mmCIF file of C-alpha atoms and ligand atoms in Angstrom:
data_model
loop_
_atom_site.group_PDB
_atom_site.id
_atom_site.type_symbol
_atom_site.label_atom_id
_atom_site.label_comp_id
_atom_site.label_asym_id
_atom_site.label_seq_id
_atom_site.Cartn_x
_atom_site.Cartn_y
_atom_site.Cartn_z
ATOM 1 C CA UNK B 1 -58.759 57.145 -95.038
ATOM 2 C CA UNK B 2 -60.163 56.260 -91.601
ATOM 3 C CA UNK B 3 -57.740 56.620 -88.323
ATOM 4 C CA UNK B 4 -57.298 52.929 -87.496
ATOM 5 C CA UNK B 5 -55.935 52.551 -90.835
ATOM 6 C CA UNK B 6 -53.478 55.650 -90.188
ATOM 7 C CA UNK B 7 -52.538 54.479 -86.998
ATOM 8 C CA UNK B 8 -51.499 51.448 -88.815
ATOM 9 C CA UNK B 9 -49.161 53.561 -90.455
ATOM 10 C CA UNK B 10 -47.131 53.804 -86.628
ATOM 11 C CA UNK B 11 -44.546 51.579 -85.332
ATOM 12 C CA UNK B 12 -45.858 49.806 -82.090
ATOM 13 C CA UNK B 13 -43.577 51.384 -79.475
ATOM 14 C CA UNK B 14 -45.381 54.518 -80.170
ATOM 15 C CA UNK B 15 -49.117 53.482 -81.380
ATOM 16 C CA UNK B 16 -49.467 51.826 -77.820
ATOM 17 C CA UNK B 17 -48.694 55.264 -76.508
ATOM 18 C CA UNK B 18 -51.743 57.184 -78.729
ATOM 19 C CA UNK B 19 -54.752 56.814 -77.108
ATOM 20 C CA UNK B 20 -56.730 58.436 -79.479
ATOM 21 C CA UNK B 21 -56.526 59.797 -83.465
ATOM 22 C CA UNK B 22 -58.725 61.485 -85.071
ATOM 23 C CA UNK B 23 -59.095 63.259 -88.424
ATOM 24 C CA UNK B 24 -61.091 66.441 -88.569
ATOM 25 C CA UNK B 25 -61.218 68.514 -92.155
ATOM 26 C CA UNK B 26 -57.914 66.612 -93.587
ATOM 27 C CA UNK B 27 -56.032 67.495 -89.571
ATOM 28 C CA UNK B 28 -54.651 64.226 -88.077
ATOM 29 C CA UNK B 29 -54.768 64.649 -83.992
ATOM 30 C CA UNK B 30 -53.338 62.533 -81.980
ATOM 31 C CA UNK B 31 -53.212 62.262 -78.259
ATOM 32 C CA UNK B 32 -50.537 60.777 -76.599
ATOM 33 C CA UNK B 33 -50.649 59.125 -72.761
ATOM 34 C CA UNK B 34 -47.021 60.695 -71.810
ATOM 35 C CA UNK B 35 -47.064 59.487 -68.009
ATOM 36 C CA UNK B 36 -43.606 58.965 -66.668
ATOM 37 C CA UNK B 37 -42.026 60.010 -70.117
ATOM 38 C CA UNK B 38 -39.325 62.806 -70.110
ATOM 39 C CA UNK B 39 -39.051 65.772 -71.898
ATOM 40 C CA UNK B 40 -36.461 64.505 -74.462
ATOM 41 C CA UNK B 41 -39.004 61.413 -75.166
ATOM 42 C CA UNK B 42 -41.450 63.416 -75.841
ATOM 43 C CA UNK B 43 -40.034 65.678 -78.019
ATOM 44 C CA UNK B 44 -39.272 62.618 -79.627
ATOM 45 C CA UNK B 45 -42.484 60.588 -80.172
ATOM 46 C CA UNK B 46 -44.140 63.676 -80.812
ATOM 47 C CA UNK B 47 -41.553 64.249 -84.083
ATOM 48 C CA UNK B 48 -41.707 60.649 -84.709
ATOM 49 C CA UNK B 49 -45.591 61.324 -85.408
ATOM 50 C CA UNK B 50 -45.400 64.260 -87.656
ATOM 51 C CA UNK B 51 -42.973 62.334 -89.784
ATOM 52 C CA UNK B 52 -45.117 59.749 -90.266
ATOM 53 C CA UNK B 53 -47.961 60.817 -90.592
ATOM 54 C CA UNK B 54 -47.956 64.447 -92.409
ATOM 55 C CA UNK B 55 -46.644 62.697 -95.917
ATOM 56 C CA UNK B 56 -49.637 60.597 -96.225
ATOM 57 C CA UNK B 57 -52.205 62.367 -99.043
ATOM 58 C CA UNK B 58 -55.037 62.483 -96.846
ATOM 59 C CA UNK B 59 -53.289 64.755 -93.834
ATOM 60 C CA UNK B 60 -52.334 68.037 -94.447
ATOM 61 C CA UNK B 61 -51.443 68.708 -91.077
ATOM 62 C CA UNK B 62 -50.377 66.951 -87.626
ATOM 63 C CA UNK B 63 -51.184 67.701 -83.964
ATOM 64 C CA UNK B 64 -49.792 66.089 -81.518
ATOM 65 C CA UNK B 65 -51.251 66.540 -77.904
ATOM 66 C CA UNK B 66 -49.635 65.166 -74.500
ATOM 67 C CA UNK B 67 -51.660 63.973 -71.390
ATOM 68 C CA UNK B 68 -50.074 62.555 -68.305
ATOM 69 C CA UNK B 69 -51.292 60.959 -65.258
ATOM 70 C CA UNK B 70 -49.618 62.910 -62.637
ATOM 71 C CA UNK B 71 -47.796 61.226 -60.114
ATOM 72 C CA UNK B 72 -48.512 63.253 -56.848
ATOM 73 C CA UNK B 73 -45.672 64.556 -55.502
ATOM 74 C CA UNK B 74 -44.930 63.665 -52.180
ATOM 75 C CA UNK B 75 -43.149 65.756 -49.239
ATOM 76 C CA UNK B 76 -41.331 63.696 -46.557
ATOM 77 C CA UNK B 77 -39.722 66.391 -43.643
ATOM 78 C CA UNK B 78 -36.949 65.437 -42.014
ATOM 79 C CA UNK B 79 -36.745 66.988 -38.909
ATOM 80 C CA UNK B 80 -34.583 67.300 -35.842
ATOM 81 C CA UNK B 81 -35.080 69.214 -32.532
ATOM 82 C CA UNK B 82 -31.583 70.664 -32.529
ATOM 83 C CA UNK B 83 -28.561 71.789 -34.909
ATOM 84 C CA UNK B 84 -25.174 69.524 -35.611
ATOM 85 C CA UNK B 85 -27.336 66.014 -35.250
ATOM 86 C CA UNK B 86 -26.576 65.023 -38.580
ATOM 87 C CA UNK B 87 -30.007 66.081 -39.832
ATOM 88 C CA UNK B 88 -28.601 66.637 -43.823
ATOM 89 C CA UNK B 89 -26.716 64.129 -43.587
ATOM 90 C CA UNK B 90 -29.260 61.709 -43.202
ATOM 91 C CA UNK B 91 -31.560 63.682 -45.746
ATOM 92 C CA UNK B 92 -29.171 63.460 -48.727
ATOM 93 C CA UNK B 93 -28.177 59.867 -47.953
ATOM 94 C CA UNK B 94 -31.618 58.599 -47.855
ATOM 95 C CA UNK B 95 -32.355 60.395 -50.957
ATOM 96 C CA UNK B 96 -29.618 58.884 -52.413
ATOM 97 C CA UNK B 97 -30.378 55.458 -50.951
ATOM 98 C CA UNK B 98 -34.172 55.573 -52.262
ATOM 99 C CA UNK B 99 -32.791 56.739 -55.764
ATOM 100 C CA UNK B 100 -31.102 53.575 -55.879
ATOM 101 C CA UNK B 101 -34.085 51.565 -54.902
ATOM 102 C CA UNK B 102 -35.698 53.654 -58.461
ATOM 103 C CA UNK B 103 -37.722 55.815 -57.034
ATOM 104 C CA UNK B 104 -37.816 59.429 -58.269
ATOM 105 C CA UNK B 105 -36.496 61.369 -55.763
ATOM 106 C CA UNK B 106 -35.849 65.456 -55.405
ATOM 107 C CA UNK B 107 -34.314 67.184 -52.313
ATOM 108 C CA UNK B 108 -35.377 70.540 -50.549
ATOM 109 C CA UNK B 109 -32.998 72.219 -48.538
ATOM 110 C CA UNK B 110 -35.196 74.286 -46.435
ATOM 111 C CA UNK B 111 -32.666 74.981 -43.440
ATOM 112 C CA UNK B 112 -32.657 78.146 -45.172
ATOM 113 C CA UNK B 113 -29.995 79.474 -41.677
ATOM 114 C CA UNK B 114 -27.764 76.670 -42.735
ATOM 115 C CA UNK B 115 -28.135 75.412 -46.116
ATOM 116 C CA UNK B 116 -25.416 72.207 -46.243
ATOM 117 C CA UNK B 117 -26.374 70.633 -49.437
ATOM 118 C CA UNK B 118 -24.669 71.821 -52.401
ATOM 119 C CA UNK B 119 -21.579 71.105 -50.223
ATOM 120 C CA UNK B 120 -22.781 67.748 -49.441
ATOM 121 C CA UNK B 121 -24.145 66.306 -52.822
ATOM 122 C CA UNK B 122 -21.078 68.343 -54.481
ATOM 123 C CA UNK B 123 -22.834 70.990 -56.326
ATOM 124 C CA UNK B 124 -21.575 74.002 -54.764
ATOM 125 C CA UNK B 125 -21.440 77.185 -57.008
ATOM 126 C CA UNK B 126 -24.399 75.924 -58.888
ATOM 127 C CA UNK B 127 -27.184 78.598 -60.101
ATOM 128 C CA UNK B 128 -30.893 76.829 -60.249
ATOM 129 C CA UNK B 129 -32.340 79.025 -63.576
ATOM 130 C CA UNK B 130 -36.326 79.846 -63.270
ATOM 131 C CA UNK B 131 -38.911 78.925 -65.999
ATOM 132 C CA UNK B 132 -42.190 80.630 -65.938
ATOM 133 C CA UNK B 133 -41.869 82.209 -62.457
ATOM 134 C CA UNK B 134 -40.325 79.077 -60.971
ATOM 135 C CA UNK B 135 -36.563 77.008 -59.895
ATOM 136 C CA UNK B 136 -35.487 74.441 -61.798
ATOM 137 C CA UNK B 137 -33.905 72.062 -59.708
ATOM 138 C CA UNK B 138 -29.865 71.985 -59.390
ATOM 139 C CA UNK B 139 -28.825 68.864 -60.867
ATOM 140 C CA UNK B 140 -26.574 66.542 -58.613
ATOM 141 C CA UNK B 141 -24.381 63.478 -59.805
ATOM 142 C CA UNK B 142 -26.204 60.967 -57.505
ATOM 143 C CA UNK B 143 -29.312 61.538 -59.665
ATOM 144 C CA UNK B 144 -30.932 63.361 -56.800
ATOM 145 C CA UNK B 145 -32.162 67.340 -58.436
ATOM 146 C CA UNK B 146 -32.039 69.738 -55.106
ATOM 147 C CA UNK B 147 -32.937 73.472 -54.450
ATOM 148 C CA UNK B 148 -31.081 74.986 -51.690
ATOM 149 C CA UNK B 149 -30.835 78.467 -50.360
ATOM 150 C CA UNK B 150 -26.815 77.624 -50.576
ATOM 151 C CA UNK B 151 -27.234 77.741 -54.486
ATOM 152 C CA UNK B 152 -29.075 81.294 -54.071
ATOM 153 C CA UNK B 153 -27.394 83.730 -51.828
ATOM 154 C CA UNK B 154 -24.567 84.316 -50.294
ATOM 155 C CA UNK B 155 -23.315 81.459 -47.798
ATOM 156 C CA UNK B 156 -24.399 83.399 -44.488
ATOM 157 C CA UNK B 157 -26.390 86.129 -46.251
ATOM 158 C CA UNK B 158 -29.887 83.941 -45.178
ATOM 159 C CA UNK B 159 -29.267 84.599 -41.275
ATOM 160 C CA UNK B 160 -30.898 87.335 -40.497
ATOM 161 C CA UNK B 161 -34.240 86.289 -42.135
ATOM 162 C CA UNK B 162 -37.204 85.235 -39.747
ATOM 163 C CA UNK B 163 -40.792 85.072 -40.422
ATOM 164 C CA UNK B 164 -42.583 86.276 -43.860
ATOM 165 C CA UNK B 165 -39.184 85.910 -45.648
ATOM 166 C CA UNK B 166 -38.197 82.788 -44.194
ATOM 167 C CA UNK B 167 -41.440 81.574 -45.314
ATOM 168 C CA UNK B 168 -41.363 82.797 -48.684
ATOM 169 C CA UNK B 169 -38.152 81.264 -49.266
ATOM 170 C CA UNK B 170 -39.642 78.188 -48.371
ATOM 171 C CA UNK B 171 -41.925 78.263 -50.837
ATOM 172 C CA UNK B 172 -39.773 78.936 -53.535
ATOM 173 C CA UNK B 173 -37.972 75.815 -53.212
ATOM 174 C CA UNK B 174 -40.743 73.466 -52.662
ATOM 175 C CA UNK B 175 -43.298 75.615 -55.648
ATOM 176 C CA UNK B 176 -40.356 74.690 -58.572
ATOM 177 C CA UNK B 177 -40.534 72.809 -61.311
ATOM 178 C CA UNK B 178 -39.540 68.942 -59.881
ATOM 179 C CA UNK B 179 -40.484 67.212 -62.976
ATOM 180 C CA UNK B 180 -41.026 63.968 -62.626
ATOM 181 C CA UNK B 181 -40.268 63.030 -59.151
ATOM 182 C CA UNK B 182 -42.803 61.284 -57.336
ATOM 183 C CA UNK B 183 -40.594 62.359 -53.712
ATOM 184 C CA UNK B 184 -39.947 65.105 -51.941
ATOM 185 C CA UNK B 185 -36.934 65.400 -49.242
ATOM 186 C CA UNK B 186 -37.212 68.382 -47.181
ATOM 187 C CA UNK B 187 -34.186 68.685 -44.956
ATOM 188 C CA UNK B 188 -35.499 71.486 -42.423
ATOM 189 C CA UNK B 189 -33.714 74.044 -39.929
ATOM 190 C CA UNK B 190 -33.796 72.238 -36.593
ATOM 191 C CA UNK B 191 -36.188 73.297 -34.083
ATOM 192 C CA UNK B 192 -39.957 74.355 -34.442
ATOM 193 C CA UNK B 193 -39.528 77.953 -36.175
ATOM 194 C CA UNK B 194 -41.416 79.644 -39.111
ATOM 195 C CA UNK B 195 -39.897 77.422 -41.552
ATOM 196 C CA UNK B 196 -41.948 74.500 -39.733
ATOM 197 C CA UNK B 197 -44.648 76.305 -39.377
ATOM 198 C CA UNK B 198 -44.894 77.070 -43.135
ATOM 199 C CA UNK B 199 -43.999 74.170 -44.017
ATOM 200 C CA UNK B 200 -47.043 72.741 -41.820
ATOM 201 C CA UNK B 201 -49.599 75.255 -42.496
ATOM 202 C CA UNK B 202 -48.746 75.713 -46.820
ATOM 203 C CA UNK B 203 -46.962 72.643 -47.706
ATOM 204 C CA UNK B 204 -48.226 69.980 -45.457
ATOM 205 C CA UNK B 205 -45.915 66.891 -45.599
ATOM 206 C CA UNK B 206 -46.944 63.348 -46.148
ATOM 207 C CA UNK B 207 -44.909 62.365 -43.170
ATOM 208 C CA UNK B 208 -41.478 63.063 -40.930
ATOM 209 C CA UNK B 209 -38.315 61.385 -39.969
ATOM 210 C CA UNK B 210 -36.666 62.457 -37.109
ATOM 211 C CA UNK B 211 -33.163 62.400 -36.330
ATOM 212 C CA UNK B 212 -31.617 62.363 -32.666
ATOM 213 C CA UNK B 213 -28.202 62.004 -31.152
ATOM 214 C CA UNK B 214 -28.839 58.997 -28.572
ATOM 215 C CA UNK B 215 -27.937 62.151 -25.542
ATOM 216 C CA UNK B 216 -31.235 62.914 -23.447
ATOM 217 C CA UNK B 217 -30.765 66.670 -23.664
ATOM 218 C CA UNK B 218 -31.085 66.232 -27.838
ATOM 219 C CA UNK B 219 -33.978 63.416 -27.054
ATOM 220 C CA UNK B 220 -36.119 65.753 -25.150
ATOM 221 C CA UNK B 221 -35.532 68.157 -28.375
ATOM 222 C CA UNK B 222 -36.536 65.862 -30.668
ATOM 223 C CA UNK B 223 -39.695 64.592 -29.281
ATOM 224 C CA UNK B 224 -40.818 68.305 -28.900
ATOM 225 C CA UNK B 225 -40.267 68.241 -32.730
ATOM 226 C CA UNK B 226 -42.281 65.014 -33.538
ATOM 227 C CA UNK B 227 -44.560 66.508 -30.892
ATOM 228 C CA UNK B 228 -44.688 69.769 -33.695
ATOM 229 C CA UNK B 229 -46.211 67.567 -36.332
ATOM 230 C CA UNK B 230 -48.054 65.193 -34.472
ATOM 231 C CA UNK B 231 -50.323 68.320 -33.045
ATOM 232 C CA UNK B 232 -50.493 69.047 -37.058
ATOM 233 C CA UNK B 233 -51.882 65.644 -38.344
ATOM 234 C CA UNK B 234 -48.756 64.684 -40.023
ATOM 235 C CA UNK B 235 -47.578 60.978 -39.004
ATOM 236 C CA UNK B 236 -44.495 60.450 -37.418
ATOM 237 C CA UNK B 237 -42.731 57.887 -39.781
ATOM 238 C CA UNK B 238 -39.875 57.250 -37.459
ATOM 239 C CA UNK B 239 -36.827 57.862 -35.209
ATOM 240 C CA UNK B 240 -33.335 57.844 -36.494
ATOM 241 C CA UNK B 241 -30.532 57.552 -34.413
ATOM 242 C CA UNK B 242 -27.397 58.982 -35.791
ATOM 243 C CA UNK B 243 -23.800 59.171 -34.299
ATOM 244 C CA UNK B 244 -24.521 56.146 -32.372
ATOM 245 C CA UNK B 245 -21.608 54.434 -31.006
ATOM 246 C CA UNK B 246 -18.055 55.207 -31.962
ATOM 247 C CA UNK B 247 -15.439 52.823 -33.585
ATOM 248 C CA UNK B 248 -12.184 54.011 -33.275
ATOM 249 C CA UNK B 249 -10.580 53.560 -36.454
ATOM 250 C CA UNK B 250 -6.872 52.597 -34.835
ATOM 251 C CA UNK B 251 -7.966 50.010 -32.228
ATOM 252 C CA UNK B 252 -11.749 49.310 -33.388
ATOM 253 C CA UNK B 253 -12.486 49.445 -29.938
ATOM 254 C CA UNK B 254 -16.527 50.903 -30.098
ATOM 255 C CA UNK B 255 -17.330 53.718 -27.608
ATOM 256 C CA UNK B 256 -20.467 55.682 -27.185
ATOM 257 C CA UNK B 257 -19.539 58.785 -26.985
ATOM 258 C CA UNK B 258 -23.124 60.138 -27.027
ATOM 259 C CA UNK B 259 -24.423 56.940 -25.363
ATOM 260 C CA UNK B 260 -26.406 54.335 -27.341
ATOM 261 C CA UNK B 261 -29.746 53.116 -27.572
ATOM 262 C CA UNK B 262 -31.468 55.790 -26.322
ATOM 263 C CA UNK B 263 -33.529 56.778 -29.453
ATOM 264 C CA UNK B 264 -35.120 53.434 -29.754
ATOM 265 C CA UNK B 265 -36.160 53.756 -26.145
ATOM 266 C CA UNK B 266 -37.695 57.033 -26.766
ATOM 267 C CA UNK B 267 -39.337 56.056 -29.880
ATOM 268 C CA UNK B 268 -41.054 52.930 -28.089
ATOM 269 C CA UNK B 269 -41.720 55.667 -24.749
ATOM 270 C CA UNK B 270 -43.769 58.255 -27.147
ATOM 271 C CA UNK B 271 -44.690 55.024 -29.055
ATOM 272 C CA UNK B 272 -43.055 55.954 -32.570
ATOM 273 C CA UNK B 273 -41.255 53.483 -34.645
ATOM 274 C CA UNK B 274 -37.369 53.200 -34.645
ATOM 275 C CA UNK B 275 -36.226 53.437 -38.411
ATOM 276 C CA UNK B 276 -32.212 52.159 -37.237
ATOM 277 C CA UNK B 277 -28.938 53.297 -36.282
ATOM 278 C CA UNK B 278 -25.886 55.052 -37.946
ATOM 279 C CA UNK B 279 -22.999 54.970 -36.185
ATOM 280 C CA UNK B 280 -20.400 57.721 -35.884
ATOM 281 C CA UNK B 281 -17.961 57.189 -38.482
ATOM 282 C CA UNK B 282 -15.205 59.537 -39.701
ATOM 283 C CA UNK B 283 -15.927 57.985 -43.232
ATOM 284 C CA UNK B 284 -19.128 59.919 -43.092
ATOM 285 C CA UNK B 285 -17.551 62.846 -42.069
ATOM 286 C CA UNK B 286 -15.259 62.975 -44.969
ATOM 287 C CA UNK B 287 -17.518 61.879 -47.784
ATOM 288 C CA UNK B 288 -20.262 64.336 -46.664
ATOM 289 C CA UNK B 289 -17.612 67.284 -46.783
ATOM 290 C CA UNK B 290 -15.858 65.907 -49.913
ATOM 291 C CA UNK B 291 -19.184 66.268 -51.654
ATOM 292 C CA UNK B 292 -19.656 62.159 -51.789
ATOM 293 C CA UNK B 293 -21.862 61.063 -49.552
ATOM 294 C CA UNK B 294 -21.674 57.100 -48.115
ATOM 295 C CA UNK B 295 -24.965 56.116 -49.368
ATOM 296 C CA UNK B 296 -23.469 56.459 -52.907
ATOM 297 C CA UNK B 297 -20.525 54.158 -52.173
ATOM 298 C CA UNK B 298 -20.244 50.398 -52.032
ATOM 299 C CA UNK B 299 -18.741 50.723 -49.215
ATOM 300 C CA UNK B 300 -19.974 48.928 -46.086
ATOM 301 C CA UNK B 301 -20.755 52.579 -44.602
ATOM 302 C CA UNK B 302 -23.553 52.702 -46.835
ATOM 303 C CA UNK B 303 -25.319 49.741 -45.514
ATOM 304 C CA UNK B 304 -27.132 51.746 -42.261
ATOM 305 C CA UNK B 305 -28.372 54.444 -44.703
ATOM 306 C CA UNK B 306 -30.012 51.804 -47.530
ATOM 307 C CA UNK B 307 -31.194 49.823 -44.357
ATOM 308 C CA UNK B 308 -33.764 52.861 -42.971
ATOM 309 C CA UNK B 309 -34.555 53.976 -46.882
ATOM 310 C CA UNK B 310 -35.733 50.459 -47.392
ATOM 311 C CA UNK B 311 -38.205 50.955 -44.182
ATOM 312 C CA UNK B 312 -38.849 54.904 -45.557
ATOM 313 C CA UNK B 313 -39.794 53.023 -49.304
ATOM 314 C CA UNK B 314 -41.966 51.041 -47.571
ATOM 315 C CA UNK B 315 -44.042 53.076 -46.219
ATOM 316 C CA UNK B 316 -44.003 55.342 -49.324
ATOM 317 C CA UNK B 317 -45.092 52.373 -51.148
ATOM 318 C CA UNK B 318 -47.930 51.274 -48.423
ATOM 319 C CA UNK B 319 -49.230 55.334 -48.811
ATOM 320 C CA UNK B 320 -49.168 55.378 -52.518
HETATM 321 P P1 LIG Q 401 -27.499 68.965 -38.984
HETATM 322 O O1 LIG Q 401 -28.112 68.978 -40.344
HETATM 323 O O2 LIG Q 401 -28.325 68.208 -37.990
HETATM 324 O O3 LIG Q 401 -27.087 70.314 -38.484
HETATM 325 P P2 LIG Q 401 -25.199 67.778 -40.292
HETATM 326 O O4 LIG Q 401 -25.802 66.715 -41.135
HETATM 327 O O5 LIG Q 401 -24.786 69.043 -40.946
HETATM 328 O O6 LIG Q 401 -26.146 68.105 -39.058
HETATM 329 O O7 LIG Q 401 -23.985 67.120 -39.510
HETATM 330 C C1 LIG Q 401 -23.142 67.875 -38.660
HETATM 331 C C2 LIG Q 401 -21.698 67.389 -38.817
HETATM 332 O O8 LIG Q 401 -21.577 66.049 -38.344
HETATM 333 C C3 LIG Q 401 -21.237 67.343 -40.271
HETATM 334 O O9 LIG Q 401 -19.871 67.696 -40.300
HETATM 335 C C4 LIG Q 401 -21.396 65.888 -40.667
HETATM 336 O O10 LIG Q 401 -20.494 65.489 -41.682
HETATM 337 C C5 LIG Q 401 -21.101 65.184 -39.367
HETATM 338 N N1 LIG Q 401 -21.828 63.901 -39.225
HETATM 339 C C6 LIG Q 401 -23.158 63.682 -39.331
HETATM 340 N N2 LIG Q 401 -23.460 62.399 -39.080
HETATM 341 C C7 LIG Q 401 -22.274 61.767 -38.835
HETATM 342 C C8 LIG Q 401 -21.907 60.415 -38.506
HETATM 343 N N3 LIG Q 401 -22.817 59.464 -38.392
HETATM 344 N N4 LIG Q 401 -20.594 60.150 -38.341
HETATM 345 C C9 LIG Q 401 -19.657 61.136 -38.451
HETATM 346 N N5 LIG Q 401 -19.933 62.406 -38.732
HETATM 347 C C10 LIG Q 401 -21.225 62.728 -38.924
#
């Protein structure tokens, strides 16, 4: 019996995935390319082989092994220069928004001071469990897996914790088993603390967004931010501005309650591109608190959010 004719012996579907078979002393081994296959599949083909193949006379034993090409992981930081400018927001909505485009997406939750996750993608309560010294992502319904200091302590109880501790938290949440996503969210405290600098100096990011109410105060904030990881070699990808012009729900008269416009003029002043707009819109409010966030919806108020992950994909895709 030679292999070709026992590979033969396996449907299509799953000889195109063996890349090599051997027989050594009356062992069949195969090896199978696994890249971008699940655990379940695997399981799988590798039972589908030992069925087949261990009944034939010739094989008195099967061994399956797995390779995959693995996807590198990617960390994107979204950053802001101060608290309350919708900074998780945008993070879980673009994640969202970038699932739905099909690309593999986890989130970090690394304001560790203010985690605002589980209560935004609607997993609150949820326990990550640790394999081999390391999180398993919390599952969400939007298809999104996140790790956030809300799922592990205490809401509050992460306050007091600066420095070494801050840091190692940090690490915990971005070191965990993410499977197969090929993206990495990292929604981080605001400001330019020792999660930032971690995150800089261990974890280096691929790139940041930055998010800015259009006022001046929470401009000059943010460009000290993108000033933070410019000074650390990691590209800008762009400026968000969020809460950008008000429409009042009873007369649809729009306001700007913040002012408008001013983030795109900063980002063409420090020479940064402008990713887009989201205006300030109770809807967003709501969903984000109810634990269903607008980039999920096929509602109009998703549109802002899938417009600046199609620009975020793109430049994923032009990096890759
Ligand atoms: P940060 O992460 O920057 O501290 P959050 O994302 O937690 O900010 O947002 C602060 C509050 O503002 C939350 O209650 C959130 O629902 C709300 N919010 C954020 N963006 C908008 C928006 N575009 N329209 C209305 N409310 C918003």
């Amino acid at each position: 019996m030679n292999p070709t004719d026992l590979k033969a012996l396996l449907p299509d579907a799953i000889a195109q995935r063996v890349s090599s078979l051997t027989i050594v002393n009356r062992r069949a081994i195969a090896v199978v390319d696994a890249t971008g296959m699940g655990e379940r599949a695997r399981t799988d083909i590798e039972q589908a082989i030992k069925d087949i193949l261990s009944p034939h006379e010739d094989v008195d034993d099967v061994r399956v092994a797995m390779t995959a090409e693995r996807k590198q992981l990617r960390l994107i930081a979204v950053g802001s220069g101060k608290g309350g400018v919708g900074k998780s927001t945008l993070t879980a909505n673009l994640a969202i928004a970038l699932t739905r485009r099909g690309r593999k997406v986890g989130l970090v939750d690394a304001d560790i001071y203010g985690p605002s996750q589980p209560v935004i993608l609607g997993n609150q309560g949820a326990k990550p469990t640790a394999r081999d010294d390391k999180l398993e992502p919390v599952p969400s319904k939007f298809g999104v897996p996140v790790l956030s200091m809300g799922h592990l302590v205490e809401p509050g109880r992460a306050i007091a914790w600066r420095g070494p501790m801050a840091g190692n938290a940090l690490t915990q949440l971005i070191d965990a088993h993410w499977g197969d996503a090929e993206v990495l969210l990292v929604d981080l405290p605001p400001g330019t603390g020792d999660v930032q600098l971690t995150m800089l100096q261990k974890f280096k990011p691929a790139g940041a967004v930055i998010v800015s109410t259009p006022q001046d105060l929470a401009l000059i904030d943010a460009a000290r931010a993108g000033q933070l990881f410019d000074q650390a070699g990691v590209p800008v990808i762009g400026l968000v501005e969020n809460m950008s012009g008000y429409a009042c729900p009873h007369c649809g008269e729009v306001s700007d309650p913040f002012g408008r416009g001013g983030v795109e003029e900063a980002a063409a002043r420090l020479e940064l591109p402008f990713m887009g707009r989201i205006p300030l819109d109770l809807k967003i409010r709501q969903g984000s608190d109810a634990g269903a966030p607008p980039a999920a919806s096929d509602d109009a108020i998703a549109q802002p959010f899938l417009d600046i992950a199609e620009k975020l994909d793109a430049w994923i895709g032009a990096k890759s």
